[in-house]
Tab-separated table of C-alpha atoms and ligand atoms in Angstrom:
chain	number	residue	atom	x	y	z
W	104	MET	CA	73.350	-101.613	138.972
W	105	ILE	CA	75.507	-103.129	136.235
W	106	GLY	CA	78.821	-104.922	136.210
W	107	ARG	CA	81.318	-102.296	135.158
W	108	ALA	CA	80.069	-99.294	137.058
W	109	VAL	CA	81.249	-95.784	136.399
W	110	ARG	CA	83.161	-94.332	139.345
W	111	LEU	CA	82.905	-90.636	140.034
W	112	ARG	CA	84.592	-88.228	142.410
W	113	TRP	CA	83.169	-84.818	143.132
W	114	GLY	CA	83.508	-81.546	144.972
W	115	SER	CA	81.450	-78.415	145.410
W	116	ALA	CA	81.284	-74.906	146.794
W	117	THR	CA	78.601	-72.270	147.093
W	118	ASP	CA	78.808	-68.675	148.230
W	119	VAL	CA	76.500	-65.709	148.622
W	120	GLY	CA	78.984	-63.449	146.783
W	121	GLN	CA	79.981	-59.884	147.626
W	122	LEU	CA	76.725	-57.989	147.092
W	123	ARG	CA	73.736	-60.170	147.830
W	124	SER	CA	72.436	-60.772	151.321
W	125	VAL	CA	70.934	-64.180	150.596
W	126	ASN	CA	72.146	-67.181	148.655
W	127	GLN	CA	69.292	-68.210	146.377
W	128	ASP	CA	71.332	-70.945	144.692
W	129	SER	CA	70.908	-74.542	145.768
W	130	MET	CA	72.824	-77.672	144.877
W	131	LEU	CA	72.562	-81.416	145.080
W	132	VAL	CA	75.870	-83.208	145.320
W	133	GLY	CA	76.017	-86.938	144.609
W	134	PRO	CA	76.261	-89.800	144.797
W	135	GLY	CA	74.359	-90.553	141.592
W	136	ILE	CA	73.029	-87.130	140.722
W	137	PHE	CA	74.445	-83.605	140.744
W	138	VAL	CA	72.421	-80.419	140.334
W	139	VAL	CA	72.910	-76.671	140.439
W	140	ALA	CA	69.756	-74.546	140.732
W	141	ASP	CA	69.749	-70.742	140.669
W	142	GLY	CA	66.542	-69.433	142.191
W	143	MET	CA	64.813	-66.246	141.116
W	144	GLY	CA	61.971	-64.273	142.574
W	145	GLY	CA	61.480	-61.569	145.144
W	146	HIS	CA	61.256	-61.967	148.906
W	147	GLN	CA	62.170	-65.566	149.653
W	148	GLY	CA	60.940	-66.861	146.311
W	149	GLY	CA	64.324	-67.611	144.792
W	150	GLU	CA	65.608	-69.577	147.750
W	151	VAL	CA	62.385	-71.514	148.058
W	152	ALA	CA	62.206	-72.327	144.356
W	153	SER	CA	65.740	-73.676	144.025
W	154	ALA	CA	65.580	-75.618	147.295
W	155	LEU	CA	62.181	-77.075	146.451
W	156	ALA	CA	63.265	-78.159	142.980
W	157	ILE	CA	66.279	-79.964	144.370
W	158	GLU	CA	64.312	-81.495	147.197
W	159	THR	CA	61.795	-82.878	144.712
W	160	VAL	CA	64.494	-84.481	142.609
W	161	SER	CA	66.434	-85.914	145.537
W	162	ASP	CA	63.309	-87.332	147.157
W	163	ARG	CA	62.249	-88.978	143.975
W	164	SER	CA	63.681	-92.323	143.081
W	165	PHE	CA	64.178	-92.184	139.369
W	166	GLY	CA	65.388	-95.074	137.304
W	167	PRO	CA	68.513	-95.179	135.211
W	168	ASP	CA	66.806	-93.837	132.114
W	169	VAL	CA	67.434	-90.243	131.024
W	170	GLY	CA	63.708	-89.932	130.345
W	171	GLU	CA	63.054	-90.477	134.024
W	172	LEU	CA	65.555	-87.782	134.842
W	173	VAL	CA	63.560	-85.423	132.645
W	174	THR	CA	60.383	-86.524	134.398
W	175	ALA	CA	62.011	-85.692	137.727
W	176	VAL	CA	62.675	-82.154	136.510
W	177	GLU	CA	59.090	-81.893	135.284
W	178	ASP	CA	57.909	-83.001	138.712
W	179	ALA	CA	60.107	-80.355	140.295
W	180	ASN	CA	58.501	-77.844	137.964
W	181	GLU	CA	55.044	-78.880	139.101
W	182	THR	CA	55.988	-78.706	142.765
W	183	VAL	CA	57.514	-75.242	142.513
W	184	PHE	CA	54.686	-73.948	140.340
W	185	GLU	CA	52.002	-75.250	142.715
W	186	ARG	CA	53.690	-73.701	145.721
W	187	SER	CA	53.958	-70.357	143.948
W	188	THR	CA	50.242	-70.356	143.153
W	189	GLN	CA	49.321	-71.290	146.733
W	190	ASP	CA	51.443	-68.671	148.432
W	191	PRO	CA	51.053	-65.135	147.058
W	192	SER	CA	54.368	-64.053	148.565
W	193	LEU	CA	56.078	-66.688	146.402
W	194	SER	CA	54.195	-65.834	143.242
W	195	GLY	CA	56.358	-65.863	140.132
W	196	MET	CA	59.286	-67.647	141.718
W	197	GLY	CA	61.339	-69.998	139.573
W	198	THR	CA	64.723	-71.568	139.247
W	199	THR	CA	67.266	-72.712	136.724
W	200	PHE	CA	68.165	-76.370	136.841
W	201	VAL	CA	71.250	-78.041	135.407
W	202	GLY	CA	71.958	-81.613	136.384
W	203	ILE	CA	74.129	-84.636	135.653
W	204	ALA	CA	73.158	-88.147	136.665
W	205	ILE	CA	74.347	-91.640	135.929
W	206	VAL	CA	71.889	-93.218	133.524
W	207	GLU	CA	71.826	-96.472	131.608
W	208	VAL	CA	71.757	-96.746	127.834
W	209	ASP	CA	71.649	-100.207	126.281
W	210	GLY	CA	73.120	-101.756	129.395
W	211	GLU	CA	76.015	-99.275	129.629
W	212	GLU	CA	76.385	-96.513	132.165
W	213	ARG	CA	76.322	-93.038	130.697
W	214	LEU	CA	75.966	-89.522	132.010
W	215	GLY	CA	72.558	-87.999	131.428
W	216	ILE	CA	72.438	-84.210	131.380
W	217	VAL	CA	69.347	-82.047	131.828
W	218	ASN	CA	69.081	-78.303	131.597
W	219	VAL	CA	66.535	-75.518	132.008
W	220	GLY	CA	67.653	-71.873	132.221
W	221	ASP	CA	71.038	-70.192	132.139
W	222	SER	CA	73.091	-72.179	134.600
W	223	ARG	CA	75.637	-74.243	132.704
W	224	ALA	CA	77.308	-77.590	132.324
W	225	TYR	CA	80.853	-77.708	130.987
W	226	GLN	CA	83.008	-80.633	129.990
W	227	LEU	CA	86.772	-80.566	130.385
W	228	THR	CA	88.276	-83.190	128.130
W	229	GLY	CA	91.807	-83.386	126.801
W	230	GLY	CA	92.483	-80.054	128.508
W	231	GLN	CA	89.755	-78.321	126.488
W	232	LEU	CA	86.730	-76.788	128.149
W	233	HIS	CA	83.419	-76.940	126.299
W	234	GLN	CA	80.063	-75.627	127.386
W	235	ILE	CA	77.734	-78.532	126.664
W	236	THR	CA	74.400	-76.942	127.574
W	237	ASP	CA	72.535	-74.185	125.754
W	238	ASP	CA	71.711	-71.054	127.762
W	239	HIS	CA	67.964	-70.504	127.769
W	240	SER	CA	68.344	-66.776	127.890
W	241	LEU	CA	67.724	-63.852	125.635
W	242	VAL	CA	71.412	-63.323	124.940
W	243	GLY	CA	71.863	-67.077	124.492
W	244	GLU	CA	69.347	-66.935	121.653
W	245	LEU	CA	71.175	-64.006	120.088
W	246	VAL	CA	74.527	-65.773	120.311
W	247	ARG	CA	73.091	-68.887	118.691
W	248	ASP	CA	71.636	-66.692	115.946
W	249	GLY	CA	75.052	-65.154	115.375
W	250	ARG	CA	73.697	-61.734	116.353
W	251	LEU	CA	75.872	-61.330	119.429
W	252	SER	CA	79.381	-62.497	120.233
W	253	ARG	CA	79.922	-64.788	123.155
W	254	GLU	CA	82.166	-62.178	124.748
W	255	ASP	CA	79.616	-59.354	124.390
W	256	ALA	CA	76.949	-61.633	125.816
W	257	ARG	CA	78.804	-61.738	129.143
W	258	THR	CA	78.389	-58.016	129.655
W	259	HIS	CA	75.068	-57.468	127.867
W	260	PRO	CA	72.613	-55.439	130.002
W	261	GLN	CA	69.877	-58.014	129.405
W	262	LYS	CA	72.049	-61.017	130.118
W	263	ASN	CA	69.959	-61.993	133.136
W	264	ILE	CA	66.713	-62.482	131.259
W	265	VAL	CA	66.008	-66.179	131.039
W	266	THR	CA	63.624	-67.682	128.516
W	267	ARG	CA	62.990	-70.895	130.420
W	268	ALA	CA	62.893	-71.690	134.109
W	269	VAL	CA	61.563	-74.378	136.403
W	270	GLY	CA	58.406	-73.455	138.307
W	271	ILE	CA	57.048	-70.429	136.509
W	272	ASP	CA	54.548	-72.192	134.312
W	273	GLU	CA	52.465	-75.333	134.432
W	274	ARG	CA	54.753	-76.985	131.942
W	275	VAL	CA	58.468	-76.822	131.331
W	276	GLU	CA	60.592	-77.826	128.403
W	277	VAL	CA	63.714	-79.680	129.501
W	278	ASP	CA	66.827	-80.135	127.356
W	279	ASP	CA	68.337	-83.582	127.813
W	280	PHE	CA	71.166	-85.547	126.277
W	281	VAL	CA	73.603	-88.301	127.112
W	282	VAL	CA	77.404	-88.267	127.112
W	283	ILE	CA	79.809	-91.153	127.387
W	284	PRO	CA	81.948	-90.964	130.516
W	285	TYR	CA	85.675	-91.250	129.803
W	286	THR	CA	88.231	-91.702	132.541
W	287	GLY	CA	89.860	-88.344	133.266
W	288	ASP	CA	87.016	-86.209	131.980
W	289	ARG	CA	85.796	-83.518	134.334
W	290	TYR	CA	82.364	-81.905	134.426
W	291	LEU	CA	81.472	-78.535	135.878
W	292	LEU	CA	77.986	-77.379	136.826
W	293	CYS	CA	77.730	-73.722	137.767
W	294	SER	CA	75.376	-70.806	138.251
W	295	ASP	CA	75.850	-67.574	136.311
W	296	GLY	CA	77.516	-66.041	139.362
W	297	LEU	CA	80.647	-67.810	138.124
W	298	THR	CA	80.402	-67.325	134.367
W	299	ASP	CA	79.438	-63.647	134.580
W	300	GLU	CA	82.574	-62.919	136.594
W	301	VAL	CA	85.265	-65.335	135.428
W	302	GLU	CA	86.283	-65.849	131.825
W	303	GLU	CA	86.127	-69.336	130.422
W	304	ARG	CA	89.848	-69.500	129.784
W	305	ASP	CA	90.446	-68.820	133.479
W	306	ILE	CA	87.844	-71.369	134.517
W	307	ALA	CA	89.674	-73.874	132.313
W	308	VAL	CA	93.007	-73.066	133.938
W	309	VAL	CA	91.605	-73.775	137.408
W	310	LEU	CA	89.950	-77.013	136.290
W	311	ARG	CA	93.144	-78.166	134.565
W	312	THR	CA	95.522	-77.348	137.380
W	313	ILE	CA	93.709	-78.124	140.628
W	314	GLU	CA	93.115	-81.824	140.869
W	315	ASP	CA	91.052	-81.992	144.039
W	316	PRO	CA	87.462	-81.171	143.017
W	317	ASP	CA	86.547	-79.484	146.306
W	318	GLU	CA	89.644	-77.337	146.160
W	319	ALA	CA	89.009	-76.437	142.509
W	320	ALA	CA	85.412	-75.488	143.344
W	321	ARG	CA	86.572	-73.229	146.178
W	322	GLU	CA	89.146	-71.602	143.920
W	323	LEU	CA	86.479	-70.826	141.312
W	324	VAL	CA	84.309	-69.226	143.995
W	325	ARG	CA	87.276	-67.213	145.191
W	326	ARG	CA	87.939	-65.918	141.672
W	327	ALA	CA	84.300	-64.998	141.108
W	328	ASN	CA	84.340	-63.000	144.348
W	329	GLU	CA	87.634	-61.415	143.395
W	330	HIS	CA	86.045	-60.193	140.139
W	331	GLY	CA	83.119	-58.595	141.964
W	332	GLY	CA	80.966	-61.450	143.219
W	333	ARG	CA	77.825	-59.617	142.139
W	334	ASP	CA	75.684	-62.740	142.315
W	335	ASN	CA	75.504	-65.980	144.251
W	336	ILE	CA	78.118	-68.466	143.069
W	337	THR	CA	77.623	-72.222	143.016
W	338	ILE	CA	80.016	-74.831	141.672
W	339	VAL	CA	79.739	-78.599	141.416
W	340	ILE	CA	82.649	-80.525	139.896
W	341	VAL	CA	82.315	-84.168	138.888
W	342	ASP	CA	85.338	-86.223	137.833
W	343	VAL	CA	85.128	-89.494	135.975
W	344	VAL	CA	87.603	-91.591	137.963
W	345	ASP	CA	86.813	-94.814	136.166
W	346	ALA	CA	84.715	-95.007	133.049
W	347	GLY	CA	83.666	-98.553	133.866
W	348	GLY	CA	85.234	-100.246	130.882
W	349	VAL	CA	84.634	-97.611	128.241
W	350	ALA	CA	87.736	-97.445	126.084
W	351	PRO	CA	89.416	-94.050	125.857
W	352	PRO	CA	88.460	-92.086	122.748
W	353	VAL	CA	90.634	-92.231	119.659
W	354	PRO	CA	91.219	-88.646	118.620
W	355	ASP	CA	91.109	-87.896	114.911
W	356	ALA	CA	91.769	-84.826	112.791
W	357	ASP	CA	88.236	-83.516	113.188
W	358	ASP	CA	88.460	-83.725	116.912
W	359	PHE	CA	91.542	-81.529	117.017
W	360	SER	CA	90.375	-78.975	114.511
W	361	GLU	CA	87.288	-78.314	116.570
W	362	SER	CA	88.737	-78.348	120.020
W	363	ASP	CA	91.616	-76.081	119.107
W	364	ASP	CA	89.274	-73.278	118.179
W	365	ASP	CA	88.183	-71.270	121.190
W	366	THR	CA	85.220	-69.807	119.352
W	367	GLN	CA	83.804	-73.280	118.959
W	368	THR	CA	83.349	-73.831	122.639
W	369	PHE	CA	79.760	-72.656	122.686
W	370	LEU	CA	78.857	-74.992	119.873
W	371	ALA	CA	80.488	-77.991	121.486
W	372	VAL	CA	78.474	-81.021	120.572
W	373	PRO	CA	77.391	-82.697	123.783
W	374	ASP	CA	78.336	-86.195	122.702
W	375	ASP	CA	80.537	-85.460	119.742
W	376	ARG	CA	83.028	-88.089	120.686
W	377	ALA	CA	80.308	-90.609	121.167
W	378	HIS	CA	79.302	-89.761	117.668
W	379	GLU	CA	82.756	-90.412	116.298
W	380	GLN	CA	83.061	-93.632	118.208
W	381	GLY	CA	79.974	-95.024	116.556
W	382	SER	CA	78.758	-96.150	119.946
W	383	PRO	CA	75.156	-96.996	120.845
W	384	ALA	CA	74.631	-93.526	122.247
W	385	SER	CA	75.840	-91.856	119.096
W	386	ALA	CA	73.630	-93.992	116.906
W	387	GLN	CA	70.628	-92.411	118.565
W	388	ARG	CA	71.354	-88.973	117.292
W	389	SER	CA	71.871	-87.955	113.687
W	390	ASP	CA	73.727	-84.820	112.638
W	391	ASP	CA	70.414	-83.142	111.983
W	392	GLU	CA	69.221	-83.960	115.432
W	393	LEU	CA	72.423	-82.620	116.890
W	394	ASN	CA	71.950	-79.418	114.987
W	395	ASP	CA	68.425	-79.205	116.322
W	396	LEU	CA	69.749	-79.674	119.804
W	397	LEU	CA	72.314	-76.950	119.328
W	398	ASP	CA	69.765	-74.622	117.817
W	399	GLY	CA	68.093	-74.599	121.175
W	400	ALA	CA	64.801	-73.320	122.374
W	401	ARG	CA	63.207	-72.117	119.178
W	402	ASP	CA	63.506	-75.337	117.266
W	403	HIS	CA	62.441	-77.352	120.232
W	404	SER	CA	59.358	-75.265	120.641
W	405	GLU	CA	58.177	-75.712	117.088
W	406	PRO	CA	56.918	-79.268	117.261
W	407	LYS	CA	55.731	-78.797	120.812
W	408	PRO	CA	54.564	-75.186	121.176
W	409	GLN	CA	55.015	-73.878	124.640
W	410	ARG	CA	54.369	-70.518	126.115
W	411	ALA	CA	57.489	-68.428	126.263
W	412	VAL	CA	58.237	-67.399	129.798
W	413	THR	CA	60.603	-65.174	131.613
W	414	VAL	CA	61.210	-64.594	135.224
W	415	ARG	CA	62.047	-60.934	135.053
W	416	SER	CA	59.989	-59.684	132.172
W	417	VAL	CA	57.218	-61.828	130.762
W	418	ALA	CA	55.764	-59.646	128.033
W	419	PHE	CA	59.216	-58.721	126.856
W	420	VAL	CA	60.325	-62.199	125.956
W	421	VAL	CA	56.982	-63.197	124.480
W	422	VAL	CA	57.450	-60.388	121.992
W	423	VAL	CA	61.080	-61.256	121.462
W	424	LEU	CA	60.496	-64.922	120.672
W	425	GLY	CA	57.772	-64.029	118.220
W	426	LEU	CA	60.054	-61.634	116.449
W	427	LEU	CA	63.009	-63.981	116.453
W	428	GLY	CA	60.884	-66.209	114.294
W	429	ALA	CA	60.027	-63.283	112.041
W	430	GLY	CA	63.658	-62.368	111.493
W	431	ALA	CA	65.904	-61.037	114.206
W	432	TYR	CA	68.266	-59.709	111.588
W	433	LEU	CA	65.799	-57.236	110.157
W	434	VAL	CA	64.595	-56.235	113.578
W	435	ASN	CA	68.097	-55.448	114.672
W	436	ASP	CA	68.752	-53.151	111.714
W	437	TYR	CA	65.346	-51.566	112.043
W	438	ALA	CA	65.884	-50.907	115.720
W	439	ARG	CA	69.403	-49.549	115.509
W	440	ASN	CA	69.727	-47.704	112.219
W	441	THR	CA	66.883	-45.300	112.808
W	442	TYR	CA	66.865	-42.001	114.641
W	443	HIS	CA	64.132	-40.045	116.288
W	444	VAL	CA	63.567	-36.571	117.627
W	445	ILE	CA	61.752	-36.309	120.920
W	446	ILE	CA	61.059	-34.109	123.923
W	447	ASP	CA	62.605	-36.395	126.520
W	448	ASP	CA	62.550	-36.371	130.307
W	449	SER	CA	65.013	-33.503	130.390
W	450	GLY	CA	62.312	-31.287	128.824
W	451	GLU	CA	64.537	-30.622	125.853
W	452	VAL	CA	64.171	-31.585	122.215
W	453	SER	CA	66.770	-34.291	121.659
W	454	ILE	CA	67.967	-36.634	118.944
W	455	TYR	CA	68.135	-40.332	119.797
W	456	ARG	CA	69.467	-43.280	117.929
W	457	GLY	CA	66.854	-46.037	117.656
W	458	ARG	CA	63.113	-46.110	117.179
W	459	ALA	CA	60.904	-43.907	119.342
W	460	GLY	CA	59.844	-46.019	122.295
W	461	GLY	CA	62.550	-48.544	121.506
W	462	VAL	CA	62.258	-51.899	119.849
W	463	LEU	CA	62.671	-55.013	121.948
W	464	TRP	CA	65.822	-54.771	124.004
W	465	PHE	CA	67.314	-52.008	121.862
W	466	ASP	CA	66.792	-48.956	123.989
W	467	PRO	CA	67.301	-45.706	122.117
W	468	SER	CA	70.523	-43.908	122.988
W	469	LEU	CA	70.901	-40.148	123.267
W	470	GLU	CA	72.861	-38.624	120.386
W	471	GLU	CA	72.386	-34.895	120.837
W	472	ARG	CA	70.510	-32.327	122.903
W	473	THR	CA	69.389	-29.498	120.628
W	474	GLY	CA	68.976	-26.760	123.247
W	475	ILE	CA	65.321	-26.333	122.300
W	476	GLU	CA	63.122	-26.317	125.406
W	477	ALA	CA	59.715	-27.998	125.349
W	478	ALA	CA	58.097	-24.668	126.234
W	479	ASP	CA	59.359	-23.181	122.978
W	480	VAL	CA	58.041	-25.932	120.744
W	481	PRO	CA	55.045	-24.758	118.708
W	482	ALA	CA	51.791	-26.480	119.568
W	483	THR	CA	51.571	-28.061	116.122
W	484	PHE	CA	54.817	-29.959	116.789
W	485	ARG	CA	54.397	-30.645	120.466
W	486	ASP	CA	52.201	-33.757	120.409
W	487	ARG	CA	54.294	-35.523	117.841
W	488	LEU	CA	57.530	-34.583	119.556
W	489	THR	CA	56.240	-35.823	122.883
W	490	ASP	CA	55.781	-39.281	121.324
W	491	GLY	CA	58.907	-38.968	119.243
W	492	VAL	CA	59.246	-38.495	115.488
W	493	ASN	CA	61.137	-41.268	113.682
W	494	GLN	CA	63.606	-40.307	110.971
W	495	ALA	CA	65.405	-42.586	108.539
W	496	ASP	CA	68.905	-41.484	109.511
W	497	ARG	CA	70.927	-38.919	111.447
W	498	PRO	CA	70.972	-36.206	108.708
W	499	ALA	CA	67.197	-36.514	108.375
W	500	ALA	CA	66.829	-36.049	112.128
W	501	GLU	CA	69.048	-32.961	111.957
W	502	ARG	CA	67.011	-31.531	109.071
W	503	TYR	CA	63.897	-32.064	111.126
W	504	VAL	CA	65.423	-30.123	114.026
W	505	ALA	CA	66.611	-27.323	111.703
W	506	ASN	CA	63.103	-27.037	110.338
W	507	LEU	CA	61.732	-26.909	113.859
W	508	GLU	CA	64.169	-24.119	114.766
W	509	ASP	CA	63.059	-22.139	111.725
W	510	ARG	CA	59.450	-22.483	112.760
W	511	ILE	CA	60.198	-21.387	116.322
W	512	GLU	CA	62.144	-18.406	115.083
W	513	ALA	CA	59.316	-17.404	112.746
W	514	LEU	CA	56.788	-17.611	115.555
W	515	ALA	CA	58.905	-15.965	118.245
W	516	PRO	CA	57.738	-12.617	119.583
W	517	PRO	CA	60.366	-9.886	119.523
W	518	VAL	CA	60.699	-9.931	123.323
W	519	THR	CA	60.100	-12.886	125.593
W	520	THR	CA	58.852	-12.171	129.070
W	521	THR	CA	58.639	-15.323	131.079
W	522	THR	CA	58.724	-15.475	134.839
W	523	SER	CA	58.511	-19.203	135.212
W	524	SER	CA	61.648	-20.045	133.330
W	525	THR	CA	65.114	-18.630	133.491
W	526	THR	CA	66.386	-20.774	130.670
W	527	ALA	CA	63.836	-20.217	127.960
W	528	PRO	CA	65.558	-18.112	125.351
W	529	THR	CA	64.502	-18.502	121.764
W	530	THR	CA	66.946	-20.338	119.608
W	531	THR	CA	68.267	-17.058	118.281
W	532	THR	CA	69.754	-16.181	121.654
W	533	GLN	CA	71.829	-19.143	122.680
W	534	PRO	CA	73.058	-18.842	126.233
W	535	GLY	CA	76.675	-18.642	127.014
B	649	MN	MN1	72.443	-66.209	139.395
């Protein structure tokens, strides 16, 4: 294509994992484009979605421009979406899509990166591993908002809820950016079956120490399986063997201060070195634009509103995104620092932390069972307690229960004769 071509070397591995019966991940491995797609959807939906997306991209001849790479992903979106509307058994299927391809910017070869969903692209440079894509997931949003630590995000119960995917709506919003290839840099594309099981520091160790990309990919799969292998695992590793005439970067103080800090990995600027080099690619993106890029889905969606989507829980994320705009901070406090008293599924009056019915992803947690059976609750309290009565704090909830006990005691007949229940004493005769 151009005189001083970038030379790449690559390797890959994919595995069903230890628990799943089918591998719904798909991958596309070279020569000019590399993709990992993690399919989602019941029956065969996930497999079909990821395979179809990759087929669409590989069949399509796209030019060297990153815009055409984005168009290819949009075409994949259309293909998957159309198939899902035609075949009811595939309804709702979708897939993540993270890809790297050689693109051309001002006559120079660069690496274009596109991303939709929570599969990831990492860059290993100077021994440091940086995630260079944003996760389009609920927990990804929380991490970017500073509401959740990166470590807690790995084990969060809602970590699998994605906020963007290919094929679940007519339109898709694709993140794209360009990085300068430097000789010796290594790129990793992976599905969450790796990152949910293996810590980033361990991923970095493997990428640093195993030179052969195929071997490194297999070792990462092995480690993910060793840690549980609860999901399909797919790895594509791309090494820049020859940057095609791009001079190696000149590190400066800024470069070191950032890369030495592990907590900065999530905020790694995709083409930060390009920026420092003052190259053509860096000139395209101001600091503000970079910040926008790092801010992720919400900021992107402002100028170009797009329906929020989720594979596993549509209504859920629609509500969440709306509220993120309204102030996730307040919502969090509101949801957590409230208590409620309720007759729960156990049939017993209980105190829960959190709002009755829950708020967003903050499910109420049980604090105390009071020993008061539903059958003993006076009719005037019963309706409200069935729905749950919110109280400002724990002492208030306890006062409410004490008041309820007083009322029950006042109403209790001197002798209870029930045949239907063996555990229905009044509160004045605690069992045991
Ligand atoms: Mn997965």
